[in-house]
One Martini backbone bead per residue (centre of mass of N, CA, C, O) as a GRO file, in nm:
protein
  436
    1MET     BB    1   4.038  14.843   9.848
    2HIS     BB    2   4.069  14.541   9.781
    3PRO     BB    3   3.969  14.388   9.492
    4ARG     BB    4   3.871  14.114   9.666
    5ASN     BB    5   3.686  14.273   9.840
    6PRO     BB    6   3.346  14.227   9.917
    7TYR     BB    7   3.331  14.534  10.066
    8ASN     BB    8   3.332  14.748   9.840
    9LYS     BB    9   3.039  14.697   9.892
   10PRO     BB   10   2.810  14.776  10.086
   11PRO     BB   11   2.614  14.639  10.297
   12ASP     BB   12   2.304  14.488  10.363
   13PHE     BB   13   2.166  14.537  10.661
   14ALA     BB   14   1.887  14.416  10.633
   15ASP     BB   15   1.982  14.141  10.530
   16LEU     BB   16   2.164  14.072  10.767
   17ALA     BB   17   1.934  14.080  10.981
   18ARG     BB   18   1.771  13.846  10.862
   19ARG     BB   19   2.025  13.636  10.885
   20TYR     BB   20   2.102  13.802  11.173
   21PRO     BB   21   1.911  13.867  11.439
   22PRO     BB   22   2.105  14.022  11.651
   23LEU     BB   23   2.111  14.285  11.451
   24ARG     BB   24   1.824  14.414  11.433
   25PRO     BB   25   1.818  14.639  11.672
   26HIS     BB   26   2.061  14.813  11.496
   27VAL     BB   27   1.873  14.871  11.257
   28PHE     BB   28   1.832  15.154  11.030
   29ILE     BB   29   1.692  15.440  10.880
   30ASN     BB   30   1.809  15.686  10.707
   31HIS     BB   31   1.791  15.995  10.535
   32THR     BB   32   1.833  15.821  10.250
   33GLY     BB   33   1.689  15.521  10.297
   34SER     BB   34   1.908  15.358  10.437
   35SER     BB   35   2.061  15.099  10.580
   36THR     BB   36   2.196  15.091  10.923
   37ILE     BB   37   2.437  15.181  11.172
   38ASN     BB   38   2.585  15.255  11.485
   39PHE     BB   39   2.932  15.287  11.510
   40LYS     BB   40   2.920  15.415  11.819
   41ASN     BB   41   2.801  15.132  11.890
   42LEU     BB   42   2.915  14.853  12.031
   43PRO     BB   43   2.692  14.635  11.990
   44ALA     BB   44   2.660  14.692  11.686
   45GLN     BB   45   2.953  14.629  11.605
   46LYS     BB   46   2.958  14.338  11.709
   47ARG     BB   47   2.721  14.223  11.543
   48LEU     BB   48   2.849  14.281  11.269
   49THR     BB   49   3.100  14.109  11.297
   50GLU     BB   50   2.948  13.845  11.350
   51ALA     BB   51   2.784  13.839  11.089
   52LEU     BB   52   3.013  13.836  10.878
   53LEU     BB   53   3.164  13.586  10.986
   54HIS     BB   54   2.926  13.387  10.975
   55LEU     BB   55   2.811  13.430  10.677
   56ASP     BB   56   3.104  13.444  10.508
   57TYR     BB   57   3.302  13.227  10.710
   58GLY     BB   58   3.195  13.045  10.952
   59LEU     BB   59   3.234  13.226  11.212
   60SER     BB   60   3.292  13.233  11.574
   61LEU     BB   61   3.259  13.495  11.824
   62THR     BB   62   3.407  13.611  12.132
   63LEU     BB   63   3.344  13.944  12.263
   64PRO     BB   64   3.471  14.158  12.463
   65ASP     BB   65   3.413  14.484  12.588
   66ASP     BB   66   3.746  14.535  12.672
   67ARG     BB   67   3.802  14.485  12.359
   68LEU     BB   68   3.865  14.471  12.049
   69CYS     BB   69   3.663  14.537  11.760
   70PRO     BB   70   3.687  14.399  11.453
   71PRO     BB   71   3.693  14.507  11.135
   72VAL     BB   72   3.658  14.314  10.867
   73PRO     BB   73   3.744  14.471  10.607
   74ASN     BB   74   4.020  14.566  10.716
   75ARG     BB   75   4.140  14.285  10.787
   76LEU     BB   76   4.107  14.165  10.500
   77ASN     BB   77   4.306  14.339  10.347
   78TYR     BB   78   4.559  14.218  10.478
   79VAL     BB   79   4.514  13.921  10.400
   80LEU     BB   80   4.507  13.967  10.088
   81TRP     BB   81   4.791  14.080  10.064
   82LEU     BB   82   4.932  13.827  10.175
   83GLN     BB   83   4.823  13.638   9.961
   84ASP     BB   84   4.977  13.767   9.730
   85ILE     BB   85   5.263  13.725   9.839
   86VAL     BB   86   5.255  13.418   9.873
   87LYS     BB   87   5.178  13.337   9.577
   88PHE     BB   88   5.438  13.484   9.446
   89THR     BB   89   5.689  13.377   9.672
   90CYS     BB   90   5.561  13.098   9.776
   91GLY     BB   91   5.626  12.727   9.758
   92SER     BB   92   5.477  12.606   9.979
   93ALA     BB   93   5.261  12.363  10.093
   94ALA     BB   94   5.289  12.514  10.369
   95ILE     BB   95   5.174  12.785  10.565
   96ARG     BB   96   5.356  13.014  10.790
   97GLY     BB   97   5.239  13.221  11.057
   98LEU     BB   98   5.270  13.542  11.238
   99ASP     BB   99   5.078  13.682  11.507
  100ILE     BB  100   5.111  13.997  11.645
  101GLY     BB  101   4.879  14.063  11.856
  102THR     BB  102   4.589  13.901  11.831
  103GLY     BB  103   4.396  13.910  12.048
  104ALA     BB  104   4.080  13.810  12.142
  105SER     BB  105   3.985  13.726  11.840
  106ALA     BB  106   4.189  13.616  11.627
  107ILE     BB  107   4.121  13.728  11.332
  108TYR     BB  108   4.353  13.667  11.136
  109PRO     BB  109   4.381  13.355  11.158
  110LEU     BB  110   4.083  13.289  11.105
  111LEU     BB  111   4.049  13.420  10.831
  112ALA     BB  112   4.290  13.288  10.684
  113CYS     BB  113   4.207  12.986  10.742
  114GLY     BB  114   3.925  13.016  10.602
  115ILE     BB  115   4.058  13.074  10.313
  116GLU     BB  116   4.332  12.905  10.383
  117HIS     BB  117   4.396  12.552  10.411
  118ILE     BB  118   4.741  12.580  10.433
  119TRP     BB  119   4.732  12.750  10.681
  120ASN     BB  120   4.940  12.857  10.961
  121PHE     BB  121   4.962  12.944  11.323
  122VAL     BB  122   5.114  13.187  11.532
  123ALA     BB  123   4.974  13.339  11.829
  124THR     BB  124   5.033  13.650  12.000
  125ASP     BB  125   5.055  13.774  12.349
  126ILE     BB  126   5.068  13.974  12.663
  127ASP     BB  127   4.761  13.920  12.732
  128GLU     BB  128   4.573  13.713  12.921
  129ARG     BB  129   4.283  13.781  12.835
  130SER     BB  130   4.330  13.756  12.531
  131ILE     BB  131   4.430  13.466  12.532
  132GLN     BB  132   4.173  13.331  12.636
  133PHE     BB  133   3.986  13.423  12.400
  134ALA     BB  134   4.156  13.319  12.165
  135LYS     BB  135   4.140  13.020  12.242
  136GLN     BB  136   3.833  13.005  12.232
  137ASN     BB  137   3.800  13.090  11.930
  138VAL     BB  138   3.965  12.861  11.812
  139SER     BB  139   3.801  12.622  11.932
  140GLN     BB  140   3.504  12.706  11.826
  141ASN     BB  141   3.649  12.667  11.517
  142SER     BB  142   3.839  12.417  11.491
  143MET     BB  143   4.175  12.540  11.500
  144ASP     BB  144   4.396  12.394  11.683
  145SER     BB  145   4.575  12.254  11.444
  146ARG     BB  146   4.649  12.566  11.312
  147ILE     BB  147   4.632  12.734  11.595
  148VAL     BB  148   4.872  12.890  11.805
  149VAL     BB  149   4.854  13.012  12.136
  150GLU     BB  150   5.077  13.266  12.278
  151ARG     BB  151   5.255  13.380  12.546
  152VAL     BB  152   5.432  13.683  12.591
  153GLN     BB  153   5.676  13.903  12.682
  154ALA     BB  154   5.714  14.243  12.697
  155ASP     BB  155   6.050  14.211  12.750
  156GLY     BB  156   6.069  14.045  12.500
  157PRO     BB  157   6.062  13.908  12.214
  158ILE     BB  158   5.849  13.957  11.952
  159LEU     BB  159   5.984  13.698  11.780
  160GLN     BB  160   5.994  13.436  11.956
  161PRO     BB  161   5.910  13.191  11.768
  162LEU     BB  162   6.160  13.232  11.575
  163HIS     BB  163   6.382  13.172  11.790
  164THR     BB  164   6.260  12.865  11.877
  165SER     BB  165   6.197  12.751  11.611
  166LEU     BB  166   6.269  12.499  11.365
  167MET     BB  167   6.084  12.659  11.187
  168ASP     BB  168   5.983  12.828  10.925
  169PHE     BB  169   5.858  13.133  10.790
  170ASP     BB  170   5.654  13.328  10.566
  171PHE     BB  171   5.512  13.525  10.789
  172THR     BB  172   5.434  13.838  10.928
  173MET     BB  173   5.198  14.000  11.157
  174CYS     BB  174   5.065  14.339  11.249
  175ASN     BB  175   4.873  14.531  11.505
  176PRO     BB  176   4.983  14.786  11.648
  177PRO     BB  177   5.031  15.006  11.872
  178PHE     BB  178   4.988  15.342  11.793
  179TYR     BB  179   5.053  15.459  12.081
  180SER     BB  180   5.245  15.631  12.350
  181SER     BB  181   4.977  15.756  12.488
  182ALA     BB  182   4.696  15.896  12.618
  183GLU     BB  183   4.753  16.172  12.486
  184ASP     BB  184   4.778  16.063  12.198
  185VAL     BB  185   4.488  15.966  12.176
  186SER     BB  186   4.349  16.241  12.223
  187ARG     BB  187   4.479  16.395  11.988
  188SER     BB  188   4.367  16.219  11.762
  189ALA     BB  189   4.065  16.283  11.819
  190GLU     BB  190   4.088  16.598  11.787
  191PHE     BB  191   4.182  16.596  11.477
  192LYS     BB  192   3.899  16.507  11.426
  193GLU     BB  193   3.655  16.698  11.310
  194PHE     BB  194   3.398  16.473  11.382
  195GLY     BB  195   3.527  16.259  11.505
  196PRO     BB  196   3.497  15.951  11.548
  197ASN     BB  197   3.355  15.693  11.350
  198ALA     BB  198   3.411  15.491  11.596
  199VAL     BB  199   3.411  15.284  11.837
  200CYS     BB  200   3.654  15.220  12.108
  201SER     BB  201   3.747  14.916  12.309
  202GLY     BB  202   4.034  14.943  12.375
  203ALA     BB  203   4.294  14.865  12.549
  204GLU     BB  204   4.590  14.980  12.653
  205VAL     BB  205   4.755  14.727  12.549
  206GLU     BB  206   4.640  14.785  12.242
  207MET     BB  207   4.718  15.114  12.210
  208ILE     BB  208   4.989  15.117  12.395
  209THR     BB  209   5.341  15.216  12.342
  210PRO     BB  210   5.654  15.274  12.365
  211GLY     BB  211   5.691  15.501  12.096
  212GLY     BB  212   5.496  15.355  11.946
  213GLU     BB  213   5.476  15.216  11.635
  214THR     BB  214   5.761  15.285  11.540
  215ASN     BB  215   5.913  15.139  11.768
  216PHE     BB  216   5.784  14.861  11.734
  217VAL     BB  217   5.872  14.808  11.436
  218ALA     BB  218   6.172  14.855  11.485
  219ARG     BB  219   6.205  14.607  11.665
  220ILE     BB  220   6.132  14.402  11.453
  221PHE     BB  221   6.355  14.474  11.255
  222LEU     BB  222   6.601  14.425  11.442
  223GLU     BB  223   6.534  14.127  11.479
  224SER     BB  224   6.541  14.049  11.173
  225LEU     BB  225   6.853  14.088  11.139
  226GLN     BB  226   6.903  13.811  11.287
  227LEU     BB  227   6.697  13.614  11.131
  228ARG     BB  228   6.602  13.677  10.847
  229THR     BB  229   6.539  13.376  10.672
  230LYS     BB  230   6.331  13.263  10.884
  231CYS     BB  231   6.169  13.476  10.710
  232ARG     BB  232   6.032  13.598  10.428
  233TRP     BB  233   5.799  13.800  10.560
  234TYR     BB  234   5.784  14.115  10.702
  235THR     BB  235   5.497  14.260  10.875
  236SER     BB  236   5.296  14.575  10.906
  237MET     BB  237   5.091  14.781  11.044
  238LEU     BB  238   4.971  15.129  11.010
  239GLY     BB  239   4.811  15.431  11.143
  240LYS     BB  240   5.051  15.623  11.033
  241MET     BB  241   5.204  15.786  10.779
  242SER     BB  242   5.440  15.919  10.954
  243SER     BB  243   5.588  15.635  11.012
  244ILE     BB  244   5.718  15.541  10.742
  245PRO     BB  245   5.987  15.705  10.704
  246ASP     BB  246   6.132  15.587  10.954
  247ILE     BB  247   6.136  15.292  10.854
  248ILE     BB  248   6.279  15.338  10.581
  249SER     BB  249   6.537  15.454  10.702
  250LEU     BB  250   6.615  15.187  10.836
  251PHE     BB  251   6.642  15.023  10.586
  252ARG     BB  252   6.864  15.200  10.448
  253GLU     BB  253   7.075  15.180  10.675
  254HIS     BB  254   7.063  14.839  10.616
  255ASN     BB  255   7.027  14.769  10.306
  256VAL     BB  256   6.706  14.744  10.253
  257ASP     BB  257   6.535  14.691   9.927
  258ASN     BB  258   6.313  14.462  10.006
  259TYR     BB  259   6.009  14.629   9.977
  260ALA     BB  260   5.678  14.737  10.108
  261ILE     BB  261   5.382  14.940  10.018
  262THR     BB  262   5.054  14.998  10.161
  263GLU     BB  263   4.692  15.035  10.143
  264PHE     BB  264   4.404  15.079  10.365
  265VAL     BB  265   4.045  15.099  10.294
  266GLN     BB  266   3.767  15.215  10.516
  267GLY     BB  267   3.610  15.445  10.419
  268GLN     BB  268   3.756  15.689  10.636
  269THR     BB  269   3.969  15.467  10.677
  270ARG     BB  270   4.332  15.468  10.707
  271ARG     BB  271   4.588  15.238  10.618
  272TRP     BB  272   4.906  15.074  10.661
  273ALA     BB  273   5.176  14.881  10.501
  274ILE     BB  274   5.465  14.677  10.566
  275GLY     BB  275   5.746  14.512  10.395
  276TRP     BB  276   6.015  14.259  10.437
  277SER     BB  277   6.324  14.113  10.285
  278PHE     BB  278   6.616  13.869  10.266
  279GLN     BB  279   6.530  13.772  10.003
  280ASP     BB  280   6.497  13.736   9.637
  281ALA     BB  281   6.210  13.783   9.630
  282ARG     BB  282   5.981  13.962   9.429
  283LEU     BB  283   5.756  14.233   9.380
  284PRO     BB  284   5.509  14.365   9.240
  285ASP     BB  285   5.389  14.682   9.224
  286ALA     BB  286   5.091  14.613   9.310
  287PHE     BB  287   5.210  14.520   9.611
  288ALA     BB  288   5.456  14.763   9.671
  289ARG     BB  289   5.286  15.011   9.550
  290VAL     BB  290   5.175  15.350   9.569
  291SER     BB  291   5.013  15.667   9.461
  292ASN     BB  292   5.088  15.838   9.689
  293PRO     BB  293   5.247  16.139   9.680
  294ALA     BB  294   5.369  16.143   9.983
  295LEU     BB  295   5.541  15.849   9.912
  296GLN     BB  296   5.734  15.848   9.657
  297ASN     BB  297   6.031  15.895   9.795
  298ILE     BB  298   5.987  15.585   9.954
  299MET     BB  299   5.965  15.399   9.743
  300PRO     BB  300   6.023  15.136   9.588
  301SER     BB  301   6.153  15.008   9.340
  302ARG     BB  302   6.085  14.899   9.038
  303ASN     BB  303   5.961  14.562   8.922
  304THR     BB  304   5.810  14.709   8.676
  305LEU     BB  305   5.869  14.705   8.325
  306HIS     BB  306   5.797  14.924   8.039
  307HIS     BB  307   5.747  14.845   7.685
  308ALA     BB  308   5.674  14.997   7.383
  309PHE     BB  309   5.484  14.883   7.066
  310PRO     BB  310   5.278  15.066   6.873
  311GLY     BB  311   5.316  14.902   6.577
  312ALA     BB  312   5.226  14.644   6.663
  313ARG     BB  313   4.967  14.427   6.546
  314SER     BB  314   5.027  14.205   6.780
  315ALA     BB  315   5.085  13.988   7.039
  316ASP     BB  316   5.183  13.752   6.861
  317ILE     BB  317   5.408  13.900   6.717
  318LEU     BB  318   5.560  13.987   6.969
  319ALA     BB  319   5.602  13.700   7.084
  320SER     BB  320   5.769  13.595   6.848
  321ALA     BB  321   6.001  13.796   6.876
  322LEU     BB  322   6.071  13.723   7.167
  323ARG     BB  323   6.145  13.426   7.122
  324ASN     BB  324   6.379  13.481   6.927
  325VAL     BB  325   6.550  13.643   7.125
  326LEU     BB  326   6.571  13.437   7.362
  327ALA     BB  327   6.705  13.204   7.188
  328LEU     BB  328   6.990  13.387   7.166
  329ILE     BB  329   7.030  13.348   7.472
  330ASN     BB  330   7.254  13.245   7.679
  331GLY     BB  331   7.164  13.057   7.971
  332ILE     BB  332   6.851  13.034   7.927
  333THR     BB  333   6.517  12.980   8.049
  334VAL     BB  334   6.201  12.909   7.879
  335THR     BB  335   5.861  12.958   7.981
  336THR     BB  336   5.529  12.903   8.001
  337SER     BB  337   5.273  13.002   8.157
  338ALA     BB  338   5.036  12.818   8.355
  339THR     BB  339   4.890  13.078   8.387
  340PRO     BB  340   4.673  13.297   8.322
  341ALA     BB  341   4.643  13.584   8.194
  342ILE     BB  342   4.545  13.887   8.311
  343HIS     BB  343   4.508  13.964   8.012
  344ASP     BB  344   4.382  14.009   7.734
  345HIS     BB  345   4.576  13.960   7.476
  346SER     BB  346   4.797  13.763   7.628
  347SER     BB  347   5.140  13.669   7.723
  348THR     BB  348   5.362  13.448   7.921
  349MET     BB  349   5.707  13.452   8.020
  350LEU     BB  350   5.968  13.257   8.172
  351VAL     BB  351   6.280  13.360   8.316
  352HIS     BB  352   6.600  13.176   8.352
  353ALA     BB  353   6.913  13.284   8.507
  354LEU     BB  354   7.255  13.190   8.596
  355SER     BB  355   7.361  13.423   8.401
  356ASN     BB  356   7.535  13.691   8.249
  357THR     BB  357   7.510  13.696   7.875
  358TRP     BB  358   7.397  13.992   7.746
  359SER     BB  359   7.597  14.179   7.799
  360ARG     BB  360   7.861  14.341   7.675
  361ALA     BB  361   8.071  14.233   7.876
  362ALA     BB  362   7.995  13.933   7.848
  363ARG     BB  363   8.049  13.914   7.534
  364ARG     BB  364   8.365  13.997   7.596
  365GLY     BB  365   8.450  13.818   7.862
  366LYS     BB  366   8.420  13.998   8.154
  367LEU     BB  367   8.194  13.777   8.305
  368SER     BB  368   8.300  13.490   8.417
  369GLY     BB  369   8.184  13.533   8.735
  370THR     BB  370   7.851  13.521   8.713
  371ILE     BB  371   7.833  13.247   8.799
  372CYS     BB  372   7.701  13.062   9.022
  373ALA     BB  373   7.794  12.854   9.269
  374ASP     BB  374   7.489  12.795   9.274
  375GLN     BB  375   7.303  12.660   9.014
  376ASP     BB  376   7.012  12.709   9.165
  377LEU     BB  377   7.090  13.017   9.159
  378PRO     BB  378   6.973  13.290   9.027
  379VAL     BB  379   7.026  13.606   8.885
  380LEU     BB  380   6.743  13.551   8.724
  381ARG     BB  381   6.388  13.621   8.754
  382CYS     BB  382   6.129  13.656   8.501
  383SER     BB  383   5.853  13.817   8.357
  384VAL     BB  384   5.696  13.821   8.021
  385GLU     BB  385   5.452  14.040   7.885
  386CYS     BB  386   5.226  14.028   7.621
  387ARG     BB  387   5.041  14.323   7.532
  388GLU     BB  388   4.716  14.420   7.424
  389ARG     BB  389   4.599  14.739   7.280
  390SER     BB  390   4.426  15.017   7.241
  391SER     BB  391   4.442  15.305   7.093
  392TYR     BB  392   4.380  15.644   7.175
  393THR     BB  393   4.444  15.783   6.870
  394SER     BB  394   4.337  15.510   6.736
  395SER     BB  395   4.256  15.197   6.575
  396ASP     BB  396   4.504  15.085   6.662
  397ILE     BB  397   4.736  14.855   6.770
  398ALA     BB  398   4.896  14.804   7.082
  399CYS     BB  399   5.217  14.702   7.225
  400ASP     BB  400   5.356  14.525   7.516
  401LEU     BB  401   5.616  14.502   7.762
  402PHE     BB  402   5.627  14.316   8.074
  403PHE     BB  403   5.858  14.336   8.338
  404ILE     BB  404   5.897  14.098   8.610
  405TRP     BB  405   6.052  14.079   8.904
  406VAL     BB  406   6.110  13.774   9.091
  407GLU     BB  407   6.440  13.718   9.102
  408GLY     BB  408   6.711  13.864   9.291
  409LYS     BB  409   6.985  14.087   9.379
  410ASP     BB  410   7.033  14.252   9.098
  411ARG     BB  411   6.900  14.520   8.939
  412LEU     BB  412   7.093  14.563   8.695
  413ILE     BB  413   7.033  14.293   8.560
  414PHE     BB  414   6.737  14.341   8.505
  415GLU     BB  415   6.766  14.607   8.343
  416SER     BB  416   6.957  14.495   8.122
  417PHE     BB  417   6.763  14.281   8.015
  418THR     BB  418   6.528  14.464   7.926
  419SER     BB  419   6.695  14.638   7.733
  420HIS     BB  420   6.802  14.419   7.546
  421VAL     BB  421   6.533  14.291   7.457
  422SER     BB  422   6.394  14.547   7.346
  423ARG     BB  423   6.598  14.608   7.124
  424LYS     BB  424   6.576  14.332   6.975
  425VAL     BB  425   6.273  14.342   6.918
  426THR     BB  426   6.276  14.595   6.748
  427SER     BB  427   6.466  14.483   6.529
  428THR     BB  428   6.292  14.239   6.449
  429LEU     BB  429   6.038  14.395   6.362
  430GLN     BB  430   6.182  14.568   6.145
  431GLU     BB  431   6.292  14.338   5.971
  432PHE     BB  432   5.976  14.226   5.922
  433GLY     BB  433   5.774  14.480   5.907
  434ASP     BB  434   5.601  14.527   6.205
  435VAL     BB  435   5.714  14.821   6.198
  436ILE     BB  436   5.637  15.171   6.103
   0.00000   0.00000   0.00000
């Protein structure tokens, strides 16, 4: 689960039932002596969703029996990941999202707007019954001014609001139909050794689409090639890990290198999400890469580069050497991060460069054309964190520099900057005797 997901620890079902009486008939004590519910019972699952949304987020939902009942922890994982992306790459005063296939619950816009008070949504669906319930759920939570629910046509553009709106969007999100046919749904259930973990009340329109989720997300991507910077980040959930390579192949075919892959885990259920952007803002590896060995050959390139200085005596000494080095590089602006460092005993500097002045070719005068035509567009923005840690092999302190690519088109410029700075910092520390 996402680190900020409060359901990393399973809820106390008995306590939930005390605070939300409609859940009480469905809570029982299992063989281990713990309270739980039967997740294969639809009324129990619905009451649990209602309880979590009501008690933890102040939301009230009306959920029909013939449409998907969304598990809150899983849906929250997606929202929290998007929250990370937005906070790191979007500077808008108000955030605008598109939820594709919002369903009867409109769970994503409601959860997101309940957490982030400057977020607004357009929520779409092709199913009239889902649209009716989604509008009802938005209204009963007094979110009409922030969430607009629209019906779109199944044979029309998936990203219809982006095509017609005069406003840009910050992100799209989607929980697409996973399956290509009813037979595909049956095969998926058969492959699960002990059967499905929970009851699924989804209608065919929510579960099945021609070509399955791979084709659906590919359609979103192909539309995004026309819209490009109309939206900062296009994202979608995926139900099958096997779908990811096909989507990444499509990215690479169209030279889209600014993308992200993540995993969402809830109990025994695992989902994935992908995101891509045509803008220059980059994501740190923590948001864009996962450690799953099966996916390593299709992961995006690293945007976080690490250089170790094991003999530096403190992060303060390393930071001083870094400041001296940066001060000698022409054409860059350096500021101290206004936000607290992620780790104790660390400090962060933000670097803004309008041209490449540090490479050997630039210093020889061979890169006179590297300054941007628009002086407001940097060739590089990155953060550099000086981090102090205890050595595993001794009582000595070890220090590191972490370079995080924040913005830019050219990865080679970022990599050359990190290499140049690290070499100069090493020389500076050696010169002053701070590395043994």
